[in-house]
Coordinates of C-alpha atoms and ligand atoms in Angstrom, one line a residue:
M15 CA -0.1 -0.1 0.0
S16 CA 1.4 3.2 -1.0
I17 CA -0.3 6.3 0.7
R18 CA -0.1 9.5 -1.2
H19 CA -2.4 12.0 0.6
H20 CA -1.3 12.6 4.2
L21 CA -2.3 14.8 7.3
D22 CA -1.6 18.5 7.4
E23 CA 1.1 19.7 9.8
A24 CA -1.7 21.8 11.5
T25 CA -3.9 18.7 12.1
L26 CA -1.1 16.8 13.4
L27 CA -0.1 19.4 15.9
S28 CA -4.0 19.7 17.0
Y29 CA -3.8 15.9 17.5
A30 CA -0.9 16.0 19.7
A31 CA -2.3 19.0 21.6
G32 CA -5.4 17.1 22.2
S33 CA -7.6 19.9 20.5
L34 CA -9.3 17.9 17.7
S35 CA -13.1 16.7 18.3
Q36 CA -13.3 13.3 19.2
G37 CA -14.5 12.0 15.9
M38 CA -11.5 14.0 14.0
A39 CA -9.0 12.4 16.5
L40 CA -10.3 9.1 15.5
V41 CA -9.8 9.6 11.9
V42 CA -6.2 10.7 12.7
A43 CA -5.5 7.6 14.7
C44 CA -6.8 5.7 12.0
H45 CA -4.6 7.3 9.5
L46 CA -1.5 7.0 11.6
S47 CA -2.2 3.2 12.0
M48 CA -2.0 2.8 8.5
C49 CA 1.0 5.5 7.7
P50 CA 4.3 5.2 9.0
Q51 CA 5.3 8.2 7.5
C52 CA 2.7 10.2 9.4
R53 CA 3.7 8.2 12.6
E54 CA 7.4 9.5 12.1
R55 CA 6.2 13.2 11.6
A56 CA 4.1 12.8 15.0
A57 CA 7.3 11.3 16.6
A58 CA 9.2 14.3 15.3
Q59 CA 6.7 16.9 16.5
E60 CA 6.8 15.5 20.0
A61 CA 10.6 15.5 20.0
V62 CA 10.5 19.2 19.1
G63 CA 7.9 19.9 22.0
G64 CA 10.2 17.9 24.3
S65 CA 13.5 20.0 23.4
L66 CA 11.6 23.3 23.7
L67 CA 10.6 22.2 27.2
E68 CA 14.5 21.5 27.8
D69 CA 15.4 25.0 26.8
L70 CA 13.3 26.9 29.1
A71 CA 15.7 28.7 31.6
P72 CA 15.3 27.3 35.1
A73 CA 13.5 29.3 38.1
Q74 CA 14.5 29.8 41.6
V75 CA 11.9 27.7 43.6
S76 CA 11.5 27.0 47.5
A77 CA 12.3 23.3 48.6
D78 CA 8.2 23.0 49.5
T79 CA 7.4 24.2 45.9
L80 CA 10.0 21.6 44.7
D81 CA 8.5 18.9 46.6
N82 CA 5.0 19.7 45.5
L83 CA 6.3 19.9 42.1
L84 CA 8.0 16.5 42.1
A85 CA 5.0 14.9 43.5
M86 CA 2.6 16.1 40.8
L87 CA 5.2 14.9 38.3
D88 CA 5.0 11.4 39.8
V89 CA 1.4 11.4 38.9
S90 CA 1.6 12.9 35.5
A91 CA 4.4 10.7 34.6
E92 CA 2.5 7.6 35.5
T93 CA -0.8 9.2 33.7
M94 CA 1.4 9.9 30.8
A95 CA 2.9 6.5 30.6
E96 CA -0.7 5.1 30.5
V97 CA -1.8 7.2 27.8
Q98 CA 1.1 6.4 25.7
A99 CA 1.0 2.9 26.1
E100 CA -2.7 3.2 25.2
T101 CA -1.6 5.2 21.9
V102 CA 0.8 2.9 21.1
R103 CA -1.5 -0.1 21.6
K104 CA -3.7 1.5 19.0
E105 CA -1.4 2.9 16.6
T106 CA 1.0 0.3 15.9
A107 CA 1.2 -2.7 13.5
P108 CA -2.8 -2.7 12.8
E109 CA -2.2 -3.6 9.2
E110 CA -0.5 -6.6 10.3
R111 CA -3.4 -7.3 12.5
A112 CA -5.8 -6.5 10.0
R113 CA -4.3 -9.0 7.4
Q114 CA -4.2 -11.7 10.2
T115 CA -8.0 -11.1 11.1
G116 CA -9.1 -10.4 7.6
S117 CA -10.6 -7.1 8.4
H118 CA -10.0 -4.0 6.6
L119 CA -10.6 -1.8 9.8
P120 CA -7.7 0.1 11.3
A121 CA -7.5 -1.0 15.0
P122 CA -8.5 2.5 16.6
L123 CA -11.7 2.2 14.6
G124 CA -12.3 -1.3 16.6
D125 CA -13.2 0.7 19.9
Y126 CA -16.2 2.5 17.9
L127 CA -17.7 -0.2 15.5
P128 CA -18.7 -3.4 16.9
Y129 CA -18.9 -4.8 13.5
A130 CA -16.8 -6.4 10.7
L131 CA -16.8 -4.2 7.7
E132 CA -19.2 -6.7 5.7
D133 CA -21.6 -6.6 8.8
V134 CA -22.1 -3.1 9.4
P135 CA -25.8 -2.2 9.4
W136 CA -25.6 0.7 6.7
K137 CA -28.5 3.0 6.3
K138 CA -29.6 4.1 2.9
L139 CA -29.1 7.9 2.1
V140 CA -29.9 7.8 -1.5
S141 CA -29.6 4.9 -4.0
G142 CA -25.8 3.7 -4.2
I143 CA -25.1 5.8 -0.9
S144 CA -25.4 4.6 2.7
Y145 CA -23.7 5.8 5.9
Y146 CA -23.4 4.4 9.6
D147 CA -22.9 7.0 12.4
L148 CA -20.1 6.4 14.9
D149 CA -20.9 7.1 18.7
C150 CA -18.7 9.9 19.2
Q151 CA -19.4 12.6 22.0
S152 CA -18.5 15.7 20.0
G153 CA -19.9 18.3 17.6
G154 CA -19.7 17.5 14.1
V155 CA -20.0 14.3 12.1
S156 CA -18.3 11.1 12.6
R157 CA -19.5 8.3 10.0
L158 CA -18.7 5.6 7.8
M159 CA -20.0 6.3 4.2
R160 CA -20.2 3.6 1.7
I161 CA -20.5 4.8 -2.0
A162 CA -21.3 2.6 -4.9
P163 CA -18.9 2.6 -8.0
G164 CA -19.6 5.5 -10.4
K165 CA -21.4 7.6 -7.9
N166 CA -20.7 11.1 -7.0
I167 CA -21.0 12.5 -3.3
L168 CA -23.0 15.5 -3.6
P169 CA -20.8 18.6 -4.1
H170 CA -20.3 20.4 -0.7
T171 CA -18.0 23.1 0.9
H172 CA -17.6 23.1 4.8
K173 CA -18.2 25.2 7.9
G174 CA -15.3 24.0 9.4
N175 CA -12.7 21.1 8.6
E176 CA -13.4 17.7 7.3
L177 CA -11.2 14.6 7.4
T178 CA -11.8 11.8 5.0
L179 CA -10.0 8.4 5.4
V180 CA -10.4 6.0 2.5
L181 CA -10.7 2.3 4.1
Q182 CA -11.7 0.4 0.8
G183 CA -12.0 1.4 -2.9
S184 CA -11.1 4.8 -4.1
F185 CA -12.5 8.1 -5.3
C186 CA -11.0 11.1 -7.2
D187 CA -11.9 14.7 -7.0
E188 CA -10.6 18.0 -7.8
I189 CA -7.5 17.6 -5.6
G190 CA -6.6 14.1 -6.9
R191 CA -7.2 10.4 -6.5
F192 CA -7.6 8.8 -3.1
A193 CA -7.3 4.9 -2.2
R194 CA -6.9 3.0 1.0
G195 CA -4.9 4.8 3.7
D196 CA -5.1 8.2 2.0
I197 CA -6.8 10.9 4.0
A198 CA -8.2 14.3 2.8
D199 CA -7.7 17.0 5.0
L200 CA -9.9 19.7 4.0
D201 CA -10.9 23.2 5.2
E202 CA -13.6 25.7 4.2
Q203 CA -11.8 26.9 1.3
V204 CA -12.3 23.7 -0.8
E205 CA -15.8 22.7 -2.6
H206 CA -15.4 19.4 -3.9
Q207 CA -17.5 16.5 -5.5
P208 CA -15.8 13.3 -5.1
L209 CA -16.2 10.5 -7.7
V210 CA -16.1 6.9 -6.8
D211 CA -13.6 5.3 -9.6
S212 CA -13.1 1.8 -8.0
N213 CA -14.9 -1.3 -9.1
V214 CA -15.9 -2.0 -5.4
D215 CA -17.9 0.2 -3.2
C216 CA -15.7 3.0 -1.7
I217 CA -15.9 3.1 2.1
C218 CA -14.5 6.2 4.0
L219 CA -14.4 7.2 7.6
I220 CA -15.5 10.9 7.6
A221 CA -15.3 13.6 10.4
T222 CA -16.2 17.3 10.6
D223 CA -15.9 19.6 13.4
A224 CA -18.8 21.5 12.0
P225 CA -21.9 20.3 9.5
L226 CA -21.1 19.9 5.8
K227 CA -22.8 22.6 3.9
F228 CA -24.3 21.1 0.7
T229 CA -24.4 23.4 -2.5
T230 CA -27.0 21.5 -4.5
L231 CA -30.7 21.7 -4.0
L232 CA -30.7 17.9 -3.4
G233 CA -27.9 18.4 -0.7
R234 CA -29.8 21.2 1.0
L235 CA -32.9 18.9 1.0
V236 CA -31.4 15.8 2.6
Q237 CA -29.3 17.9 4.7
P238 CA -31.9 18.5 7.7
V239 CA -32.7 14.6 7.4
T240 CA -29.3 13.2 7.6
G241 CA -27.8 15.6 10.1
F242 CA -24.9 16.5 7.7
Ligands
LIG302 ZN1 0.3 10.0 6.3

């Protein structure tokens, strides 16, 4: 698998800072699980953050303050170790795991989707397009979309950011061609109309931090129904 479309620098930073919505963080974690290149970039960002901390000038503190601080550091070091172990568990070697289990699901998605990809109870949106909403506690949309070959997704722009990760099949739009592992990291400047060009259904994981804004009449009609 060769991934050609990667995460924005800004998105990676926001992920590391924990400032993405739960749905968008899930898409990022799934891409990281599939993409060694972005895992390296994320690790490099963490290293830069660490060295910035080391460069800070030391300040004079009283013995009490120092004790308190050390006690706090103990706790946070333990918490950090737990968080990092969890992250590593979710982000490493899922492609190998996927091959072993015959599943096409990135490991982080497993916590949100209690089905194999073949068994997802899809809800039909329009002919050839169905979806399944994930239970993410955040604003915006977090869902799987399944689009039949030759189908267009409705042209739309975004009020906020949209992340789309391809899990199966492929689509192309004004920006390029997106296949398994590729991520479309779009902001509100972009209007696009993706067309599925694979001969199997294209299945994508999509998250927005604000509702999509459809630009066609059909889009505006289905928007209140679908919650897009
Ligand atoms: Zn990547």
